[in-house]
Coordinates of C-alpha atoms in Angstrom, one line a residue:
Chain A
X29 CA -69.3 76.2 -13.3
X30 CA -69.1 73.3 -10.9
X31 CA -66.7 75.1 -8.6
X32 CA -69.0 78.1 -8.5
X33 CA -71.9 75.9 -7.4
X34 CA -69.6 74.2 -4.8
X35 CA -68.5 77.6 -3.3
X36 CA -72.1 78.7 -3.2
X37 CA -73.1 75.6 -1.3
X38 CA -70.2 76.0 1.1
X39 CA -71.1 79.6 1.7
X40 CA -74.7 78.7 2.3
X41 CA -73.7 76.0 4.8
X42 CA -71.4 78.4 6.5
X43 CA -74.2 81.0 6.8
X44 CA -76.5 78.4 8.2
X45 CA -73.9 77.4 10.8
X46 CA -73.7 81.0 11.8
X47 CA -77.5 81.3 12.0
X48 CA -78.0 78.2 14.1
X49 CA -76.7 79.5 17.4
X50 CA -78.8 82.7 16.9
X51 CA -81.9 80.6 16.3
X52 CA -81.2 78.4 19.2
X53 CA -80.8 81.5 21.4
X54 CA -84.0 83.0 20.1
X55 CA -86.0 79.9 21.4
X56 CA -85.7 77.8 18.2
X57 CA -89.2 77.7 16.7
X58 CA -90.1 81.3 16.3
X59 CA -87.7 83.2 14.1
X60 CA -89.5 86.5 13.6
X61 CA -92.5 88.5 14.7
X62 CA -93.8 91.9 13.7
X63 CA -97.1 93.9 13.3
X64 CA -98.6 93.6 9.9
X65 CA -101.6 95.8 8.9
X66 CA -103.3 97.5 11.9
X67 CA -105.1 94.3 12.9
X68 CA -102.4 91.8 12.0
X69 CA -99.5 90.1 13.7
X70 CA -97.1 88.2 11.4
X71 CA -95.1 85.3 12.8
X72 CA -92.3 83.5 11.0
X73 CA -91.2 80.0 12.0
X74 CA -87.7 78.5 11.6
X75 CA -89.2 75.3 10.2
X76 CA -92.4 74.5 8.3
X77 CA -95.4 73.8 10.5
X78 CA -98.5 71.8 9.7
X79 CA -101.7 73.8 9.1
X80 CA -103.4 71.8 11.9
X81 CA -100.8 73.3 14.3
X82 CA -99.9 76.8 13.1
X83 CA -103.1 77.5 11.1
X84 CA -105.6 77.0 14.0
X85 CA -106.8 80.2 15.6
X86 CA -107.6 78.3 18.8
X87 CA -103.9 77.5 19.3
X88 CA -103.0 81.2 19.8
X89 CA -103.7 83.4 22.8
X90 CA -102.8 87.1 22.6
X91 CA -102.9 89.9 25.1
X92 CA -101.3 93.3 25.7
X93 CA -98.4 93.1 28.1
X94 CA -100.1 95.5 30.6
X95 CA -103.4 93.7 30.8
X96 CA -102.9 89.9 30.9
X97 CA -106.6 89.4 31.7
X98 CA -108.0 90.8 28.5
X99 CA -107.5 88.2 25.8
X100 CA -107.6 89.5 22.2
X101 CA -109.6 87.1 20.1
X102 CA -107.8 85.9 17.0
X103 CA -110.4 85.9 14.2
X104 CA -108.4 83.8 11.7
X105 CA -104.9 82.6 10.9
X106 CA -103.6 82.6 7.4
X107 CA -100.6 80.2 7.0
X108 CA -98.4 80.6 4.0
X109 CA -97.9 77.7 1.6
X110 CA -94.4 76.8 2.8
X111 CA -95.8 76.6 6.4
X112 CA -93.3 79.1 7.7
X113 CA -95.3 82.3 8.0
X114 CA -98.5 82.7 9.9
X115 CA -100.6 85.9 9.8
X116 CA -102.9 86.3 12.8
X117 CA -105.9 88.5 12.0
X118 CA -107.9 90.2 14.7
X119 CA -111.4 91.4 14.7
X120 CA -110.4 94.8 15.9
X121 CA -107.4 97.0 15.2
X122 CA -104.5 96.4 17.6
X123 CA -103.0 99.2 19.6
X124 CA -99.6 98.8 18.0
X125 CA -97.9 101.2 20.5
X126 CA -98.3 98.6 23.3
X127 CA -96.2 95.4 23.5
X128 CA -98.3 92.3 22.8
X129 CA -97.6 88.9 24.2
X130 CA -98.5 85.9 22.0
X131 CA -98.6 82.3 23.4
X132 CA -98.8 79.5 20.9
X133 CA -99.8 76.0 21.9
X134 CA -99.9 72.8 19.9
X135 CA -96.3 72.5 18.6
X136 CA -94.9 70.4 21.4
X137 CA -94.2 72.8 24.3
X138 CA -96.1 76.1 24.3
X139 CA -94.2 79.0 22.8
X140 CA -94.5 82.6 24.2
X141 CA -93.0 85.6 22.6
X142 CA -93.4 89.4 22.6
X143 CA -94.3 91.6 19.6
X144 CA -93.5 95.3 19.8
X145 CA -92.6 98.2 17.5
X146 CA -89.1 99.6 17.6
X147 CA -89.1 102.5 20.2
X148 CA -87.2 104.9 17.9
X149 CA -89.8 104.4 15.2
X150 CA -92.5 105.0 17.8
X151 CA -90.8 108.3 18.9
X152 CA -90.5 109.4 15.3
X153 CA -94.1 108.5 14.8
X154 CA -95.1 110.9 17.5
X155 CA -93.0 113.6 15.8
X156 CA -94.5 113.1 12.3
X157 CA -98.0 112.8 13.8
X158 CA -97.8 116.1 15.5
X159 CA -96.1 117.7 12.5
X160 CA -98.4 116.5 9.7
X161 CA -101.2 114.0 10.6
X162 CA -102.5 115.8 13.6
X163 CA -101.1 119.3 12.7
X164 CA -102.2 121.5 15.6
X165 CA -103.3 124.3 13.3
X166 CA -105.0 122.5 10.4
X167 CA -106.5 119.5 12.0
X168 CA -107.0 120.5 15.7
X169 CA -107.8 124.1 15.1
X170 CA -105.6 125.5 17.8
X171 CA -103.3 128.5 17.9
X172 CA -105.4 130.3 15.2
X173 CA -105.3 133.9 16.7
X174 CA -101.5 134.0 16.4
X175 CA -101.6 132.0 13.2
X176 CA -103.7 134.6 11.4
X177 CA -102.0 137.5 13.1
X178 CA -98.4 136.6 12.1
X179 CA -98.8 135.0 8.7
X180 CA -98.8 138.1 6.6
X181 CA -95.1 138.1 5.8
X182 CA -92.6 135.3 5.4
X183 CA -90.1 137.0 7.7
X184 CA -92.6 137.4 10.5
X185 CA -93.7 133.8 10.0
X186 CA -90.1 132.5 10.4
X187 CA -89.5 134.6 13.5
X188 CA -92.7 133.6 15.2
X189 CA -92.2 129.9 14.2
X190 CA -88.6 129.8 15.7
X191 CA -89.5 131.7 18.8
X192 CA -92.5 129.5 19.4
X193 CA -90.7 126.2 18.9
X194 CA -88.0 127.2 21.4
X195 CA -90.4 128.3 24.1
X196 CA -92.6 125.3 23.4
X197 CA -89.9 122.7 23.9
X198 CA -88.5 124.5 27.0
X199 CA -91.9 124.9 28.7
X200 CA -93.0 121.3 27.7
X201 CA -90.0 119.9 29.4
X202 CA -90.5 121.9 32.5
X203 CA -94.2 121.0 32.6
X204 CA -93.3 117.4 32.3
X205 CA -91.0 117.6 35.3
X206 CA -93.6 119.5 37.3
X207 CA -96.3 117.0 36.4
X208 CA -94.3 113.8 37.1
X209 CA -92.6 114.9 40.3
X210 CA -94.9 117.4 41.9
X211 CA -98.4 117.3 40.6
X212 CA -98.8 113.5 40.4
X213 CA -97.1 112.5 43.7
X214 CA -99.0 115.1 45.7
X215 CA -102.3 114.6 44.0
X216 CA -102.5 118.2 42.8
X217 CA -104.0 117.5 39.4
X218 CA -106.6 120.2 39.7
X219 CA -103.8 122.8 39.6
X220 CA -102.7 121.6 36.1
X221 CA -103.9 124.7 34.2
X222 CA -102.5 127.2 36.6
X223 CA -99.1 125.5 36.8
X224 CA -98.7 124.9 33.1
X225 CA -99.7 128.4 32.0
X226 CA -97.6 129.8 34.9
X227 CA -94.6 127.9 33.6
X228 CA -95.2 129.2 30.1
X229 CA -95.5 132.8 31.1
X230 CA -92.5 132.5 33.4
X231 CA -90.4 131.0 30.6
X232 CA -91.4 133.8 28.3
X233 CA -90.6 136.5 30.9
X234 CA -87.3 134.8 31.6
X235 CA -86.3 134.6 28.0
X236 CA -87.4 138.2 27.5
X237 CA -85.3 139.5 30.4
X238 CA -82.2 137.3 29.6
X239 CA -82.3 138.1 25.9
X240 CA -82.7 141.8 26.4
X241 CA -79.4 141.9 28.5
X242 CA -77.3 139.2 26.7
X243 CA -78.1 139.6 23.1
X244 CA -79.9 142.9 22.2
X245 CA -79.7 142.2 18.5
X246 CA -81.5 138.9 18.8
X247 CA -84.0 140.5 21.1
X248 CA -84.8 143.1 18.5
X249 CA -85.4 140.4 16.0
X250 CA -87.5 138.0 18.1
X251 CA -88.6 140.1 21.1
X252 CA -92.0 141.1 19.7
X253 CA -93.1 137.5 19.2
X254 CA -92.4 136.5 22.8
X255 CA -95.6 138.0 24.2
X256 CA -97.7 136.5 21.5
X257 CA -96.5 133.0 22.5
X258 CA -98.7 133.1 25.6
X259 CA -101.8 133.9 23.5
X260 CA -101.2 130.7 21.5
X261 CA -103.5 127.8 22.7
X262 CA -101.0 125.2 21.4
X263 CA -98.5 126.1 24.1
X264 CA -101.1 125.0 26.8
X265 CA -102.6 122.2 24.8
X266 CA -99.3 120.3 24.6
X267 CA -98.7 120.0 28.4
X268 CA -102.3 119.0 28.9
X269 CA -102.0 116.3 26.2
X270 CA -98.8 114.9 27.7
X271 CA -100.3 114.9 31.2
X272 CA -103.4 113.1 29.9
X273 CA -101.4 110.5 28.0
X274 CA -98.7 110.0 30.6
X275 CA -95.9 110.6 28.1
X276 CA -92.3 109.9 29.2
X277 CA -89.5 112.4 28.8
X278 CA -88.5 111.5 25.2
X279 CA -92.1 111.4 24.0
X280 CA -92.6 114.8 25.5
X281 CA -89.7 116.3 23.7
X282 CA -90.9 114.8 20.4
X283 CA -94.5 116.0 20.9
X284 CA -93.2 119.5 21.7
X285 CA -90.9 119.5 18.7
X286 CA -93.7 118.3 16.4
X287 CA -96.1 120.9 17.7
X288 CA -93.6 123.7 17.3
X289 CA -92.4 122.5 13.9
X290 CA -96.0 121.9 12.7
X291 CA -96.9 125.5 13.7
X292 CA -93.9 126.9 11.9
X293 CA -94.7 124.8 8.8
X294 CA -98.3 126.0 8.8
X295 CA -97.2 129.6 9.3
X296 CA -94.7 129.4 6.5
X297 CA -97.2 127.8 4.0
X298 CA -99.8 130.4 4.9
X299 CA -97.5 133.4 4.6
X300 CA -96.3 132.2 1.2
X301 CA -99.9 132.2 0.0
X302 CA -100.9 135.5 1.7
X303 CA -97.9 137.4 0.2
X304 CA -99.2 136.4 -3.3
X305 CA -102.8 137.0 -2.4
X306 CA -102.1 140.7 -1.9
X307 CA -101.7 141.0 -5.7
X308 CA -104.9 139.0 -6.4
X309 CA -108.2 140.6 -7.2
X310 CA -110.3 139.6 -4.2
X311 CA -113.8 141.0 -3.7
X312 CA -113.6 144.0 -1.3
X313 CA -115.7 142.4 1.4
X314 CA -113.3 139.4 1.5
X315 CA -110.0 141.3 1.5
X316 CA -107.6 140.6 4.4
X317 CA -108.8 138.1 7.0
X318 CA -111.9 136.6 5.5
X319 CA -110.1 135.3 2.4
X320 CA -107.2 134.1 4.7
X321 CA -109.8 131.9 6.5
X322 CA -111.0 130.4 3.3
X323 CA -107.4 129.6 2.2
X324 CA -106.8 128.1 5.6
X325 CA -109.8 125.9 5.1
X326 CA -108.3 124.7 1.8
X327 CA -105.1 123.9 3.6
X328 CA -107.0 122.0 6.3
X329 CA -108.7 120.0 3.5
X330 CA -105.3 119.2 2.0
X331 CA -103.9 118.2 5.4
X332 CA -106.7 115.6 5.7
X333 CA -104.8 113.7 3.1
X334 CA -102.1 113.0 5.7
X335 CA -104.5 111.0 7.9
X336 CA -103.7 107.3 7.8
X337 CA -100.1 108.1 7.0
X338 CA -98.1 105.4 8.8
X339 CA -94.4 105.4 8.1
X340 CA -93.0 103.7 11.1
Chain B
X10 CA -108.1 157.5 33.4
X11 CA -111.8 156.8 33.2
X12 CA -113.8 155.8 30.2
X13 CA -116.5 158.3 29.0
X14 CA -118.8 155.6 27.8
X15 CA -122.0 154.6 29.7
X16 CA -122.4 151.1 30.9
X17 CA -124.9 150.3 28.1
X18 CA -122.4 151.6 25.5
X19 CA -119.7 149.4 27.0
X20 CA -121.9 146.3 26.6
X21 CA -123.1 147.0 23.0
X22 CA -119.5 147.9 22.1
X23 CA -118.5 144.4 22.9
X24 CA -121.4 142.9 21.0
X25 CA -121.2 145.0 17.8
X26 CA -118.3 147.4 17.2
X27 CA -115.6 145.3 18.8
X28 CA -117.1 141.8 18.4
X29 CA -114.3 139.5 19.5
X30 CA -114.8 137.0 16.7
X31 CA -115.9 139.0 13.6
X32 CA -114.2 142.3 14.4
X33 CA -111.2 141.8 16.5
X34 CA -110.5 138.3 15.0
X35 CA -109.4 137.0 18.4
X36 CA -110.3 133.6 19.9
X37 CA -110.6 131.9 16.6
X38 CA -109.7 128.4 17.8
X39 CA -113.2 127.6 19.3
X40 CA -114.9 129.6 16.6
X41 CA -113.5 127.1 14.1
X42 CA -113.1 124.0 16.2
X43 CA -116.4 123.5 18.1
X44 CA -119.0 125.9 16.5
X45 CA -120.9 123.0 14.9
X46 CA -124.1 123.5 16.9
X47 CA -125.8 126.4 18.6
X48 CA -125.7 124.6 21.9
X49 CA -121.9 124.2 21.8
X50 CA -121.5 127.9 21.1
X51 CA -123.9 128.8 23.9
X52 CA -122.1 126.6 26.5
X53 CA -118.6 127.8 25.7
X54 CA -120.0 131.4 25.5
X55 CA -121.3 131.1 29.1
X56 CA -117.9 129.8 30.2
X57 CA -116.0 132.6 28.5
X58 CA -118.5 135.2 29.8
X59 CA -117.8 134.1 33.4
X60 CA -114.1 134.0 33.1
X61 CA -114.0 137.4 31.3
X62 CA -116.1 139.1 33.9
X63 CA -114.4 137.6 37.0
X64 CA -110.9 138.2 35.7
X65 CA -111.7 141.7 34.6
X66 CA -113.0 142.5 38.0
X67 CA -110.1 140.9 39.8
X68 CA -107.5 142.8 37.7
X69 CA -109.4 146.1 38.1
X70 CA -109.4 145.7 41.8
X71 CA -105.7 144.9 42.1
X72 CA -104.4 147.0 39.2
X73 CA -102.5 149.5 41.4
X74 CA -100.5 146.7 43.1
X75 CA -99.3 144.9 40.0
X76 CA -95.8 145.8 38.8
X77 CA -96.0 146.7 35.1
X78 CA -93.0 144.5 34.3
X79 CA -94.8 141.3 35.5
X80 CA -98.3 142.2 34.5
X81 CA -98.7 139.7 31.7
X82 CA -97.8 136.6 33.9
X83 CA -100.1 138.1 36.6
X84 CA -103.0 138.4 34.1
X85 CA -102.4 134.9 32.8
X86 CA -102.4 133.4 36.3
X87 CA -105.6 135.2 37.3
X88 CA -107.3 133.9 34.2
X89 CA -106.0 130.4 34.8
X90 CA -107.4 130.5 38.3
X91 CA -110.9 131.4 37.1
X92 CA -110.7 128.9 34.3
X93 CA -109.9 126.2 36.8
X94 CA -113.0 127.1 38.8
X95 CA -115.2 127.0 35.7
X96 CA -113.6 123.8 34.5
X97 CA -114.3 122.0 37.8
X98 CA -117.9 123.4 38.0
X99 CA -118.8 122.3 34.5
X100 CA -117.1 118.9 35.0
X101 CA -119.2 118.4 38.2
X102 CA -122.6 119.7 37.1
X103 CA -122.7 119.4 33.3
X104 CA -120.5 116.3 32.5
X105 CA -122.1 115.7 29.1
X106 CA -121.5 119.2 27.7
X107 CA -118.1 119.2 29.3
X108 CA -117.1 116.0 27.4
X109 CA -118.2 117.6 24.1
X110 CA -116.1 120.7 24.7
X111 CA -113.1 118.6 25.4
X112 CA -109.9 120.5 25.8
X113 CA -111.3 123.8 24.8
X114 CA -112.6 124.7 28.2
X115 CA -109.1 124.4 29.6
X116 CA -107.8 126.4 26.7
X117 CA -109.9 129.4 27.6
X118 CA -106.7 130.4 29.5
X119 CA -104.9 131.1 26.2
X120 CA -107.8 132.8 24.4
X121 CA -106.3 136.1 23.3
X122 CA -109.5 138.0 23.8
X123 CA -109.4 137.8 27.6
X124 CA -105.8 138.7 28.1
X125 CA -106.2 141.6 25.6
X126 CA -109.2 143.0 27.4
X127 CA -107.3 142.9 30.7
X128 CA -104.3 144.6 29.1
X129 CA -106.4 147.3 27.2
X130 CA -109.2 147.9 29.5
X131 CA -109.3 146.4 33.0
X132 CA -105.7 147.3 33.8
X133 CA -106.7 151.0 33.5
X134 CA -110.3 151.4 34.2
X135 CA -112.6 151.2 37.3
X136 CA -114.1 148.0 38.6
X137 CA -117.6 148.9 37.4
X138 CA -116.6 149.8 33.9
X139 CA -114.5 146.7 33.7
X140 CA -117.4 144.6 34.8
X141 CA -119.7 146.0 32.1
X142 CA -116.9 145.7 29.5
X143 CA -116.4 142.0 30.5
X144 CA -120.2 141.4 30.1
X145 CA -120.1 143.0 26.7
X146 CA -117.1 141.1 25.5
X147 CA -118.5 137.8 26.8
X148 CA -121.9 138.4 25.2
X149 CA -120.2 139.4 22.0
X150 CA -118.2 136.2 22.0
X151 CA -121.3 134.1 22.8
X152 CA -123.2 135.9 20.0
X153 CA -120.5 135.2 17.5
X154 CA -120.2 131.5 18.5
X155 CA -124.0 131.1 18.4
X156 CA -124.3 132.8 15.0
X157 CA -121.6 130.5 13.6
X158 CA -123.3 127.5 15.3
X159 CA -126.7 128.5 13.9
X160 CA -125.4 128.7 10.3
X161 CA -123.5 125.5 10.5
X162 CA -126.2 123.5 12.3
X163 CA -128.9 124.8 9.9
X164 CA -127.0 124.2 6.7
X165 CA -125.3 121.0 7.9
X166 CA -128.0 119.2 9.8
X167 CA -131.2 121.1 9.0
X168 CA -131.8 121.6 12.7
X169 CA -131.7 124.5 15.2
X170 CA -130.9 123.6 18.8
X171 CA -131.6 120.0 18.0
X172 CA -135.1 120.7 16.6
X173 CA -135.7 119.7 13.0
X174 CA -136.5 122.9 11.1
X175 CA -135.9 122.2 7.5
X176 CA -136.7 118.5 7.4
X177 CA -133.7 117.8 5.1
X178 CA -129.9 118.3 5.2
X179 CA -129.0 121.0 2.7
X180 CA -125.2 120.9 2.8
X181 CA -123.6 118.3 5.0
X182 CA -120.3 119.9 4.2
X183 CA -120.8 122.6 6.9
X184 CA -120.9 120.1 9.7
X185 CA -117.5 118.7 8.8
X186 CA -114.7 119.9 11.1
X187 CA -112.6 121.8 8.6
X188 CA -115.6 123.7 7.2
X189 CA -115.3 125.9 10.3
X190 CA -112.6 127.9 8.4
X191 CA -114.8 128.3 5.3
X192 CA -117.8 129.3 7.5
X193 CA -115.9 131.9 9.5
X194 CA -114.4 133.4 6.3
X195 CA -117.8 133.5 4.5
X196 CA -119.6 135.0 7.4
X197 CA -116.9 137.7 8.0
X198 CA -117.1 138.6 4.3
X199 CA -120.9 138.8 4.6
X200 CA -120.8 141.1 7.6
X201 CA -118.2 143.3 5.9
X202 CA -120.5 143.5 2.9
X203 CA -123.5 144.4 5.0
X204 CA -121.5 147.1 6.7
X205 CA -120.3 148.6 3.5
X206 CA -123.8 148.7 2.1
X207 CA -125.1 150.3 5.3
X208 CA -122.4 153.0 5.2
X209 CA -123.1 153.8 1.6
X210 CA -126.8 154.1 2.3
X211 CA -126.1 156.4 5.2
X212 CA -124.0 158.7 3.1
X213 CA -126.4 158.9 0.2

């Protein structure tokens, strides 16, 4: 029994020895920092601090890295009982996408550290957001013409979804290059619409021509959907959104994938319902498109449930 | 090939028989997304009317010089040019309405109705016929949007064009964004029903 306790203590001491250099490198006092709820920053200290030091809102000063002039007011600070964890609460929700800089006075020398989300999580956040939370079909009401036109059969839905996703990603990447390296440097922003839709229709035409020659079988399967891609508002909305938000390359790819995937998901869900609906006894005036709209409304209602979903 | 319809028939055709929203089921995105008030529908309707008429005329003028293989990209670029014009005009002169419409003005480019009319009509017919067809389609779209806006505004807010008509709010549900789907579905069903009744009465 005693030996086990001894070994445990030794192990603990060894772990502490291993940790010490890491803590010293991190700037000793602050051992961890992260975003809590949408208006919180949680700071962990390596040693217990007095409430008069770490629990005073006036001792903290927080700003976004990009705007050092705009100080975010700390409404209150909740210090845990052991004095090691302080939760800074703000009056307004933080923009957790941006890196925040926190300076803390009072504990000897002032401490300054940065709080940010992991970038990979942020990228996945964009993907999930475009896929579910801000699904282009059910919460932004875009791409509906094609959506109602091609959701009668599951096979059609799959074909359209895949074709659309491929063209979407390709044209979004091209739009991003054009926007960053041609439109912005030469101040040609008023040409956005023409350039973006031009790129889309050229992509479609190119894929059409290449596929017809290289792989006729694949063309027979997906060729019919290619023309429809141009008539889908989503294909234009994505480049406009990424230009508005100044997305970088990876964010662009994620948004395009999310938009395409979300459209495919919506199509597939809808086609499953519509295949069954043909057997249902619908009033004659509502047969076909009208009842499809009402089903889509119910889907939209269900997709509202995803709002507030925050995984990363 | 010339159409045998008179100009008036071309216009009424767009408003009634081939109404873009309730009959052709094209351009549904704005019909669901921003048809919450009559005014919104009217503004977007005006924008679409201009784009449709101008692009129809442009394509009708140049139809002989466009290679059939690249006609779709040509149509799209023509529409995009006119949408850019409308977009900038609205942003300059009606900034408030422009802000309400948001991204939808720019998305007129991708509205299926315009491309489809160019493909089906303006690419084959004379300039005059295309002009009247464009007017008809634009008015039909505007009518559809305003009808939807009327129902949603009246039932959701109890107002028409911002004026208080009912004095109370019957069904707040209709003003919520997703109710656009329900509203379009119900109205389409309603029109189908009216038409069926009308046909039966005619036959009897």
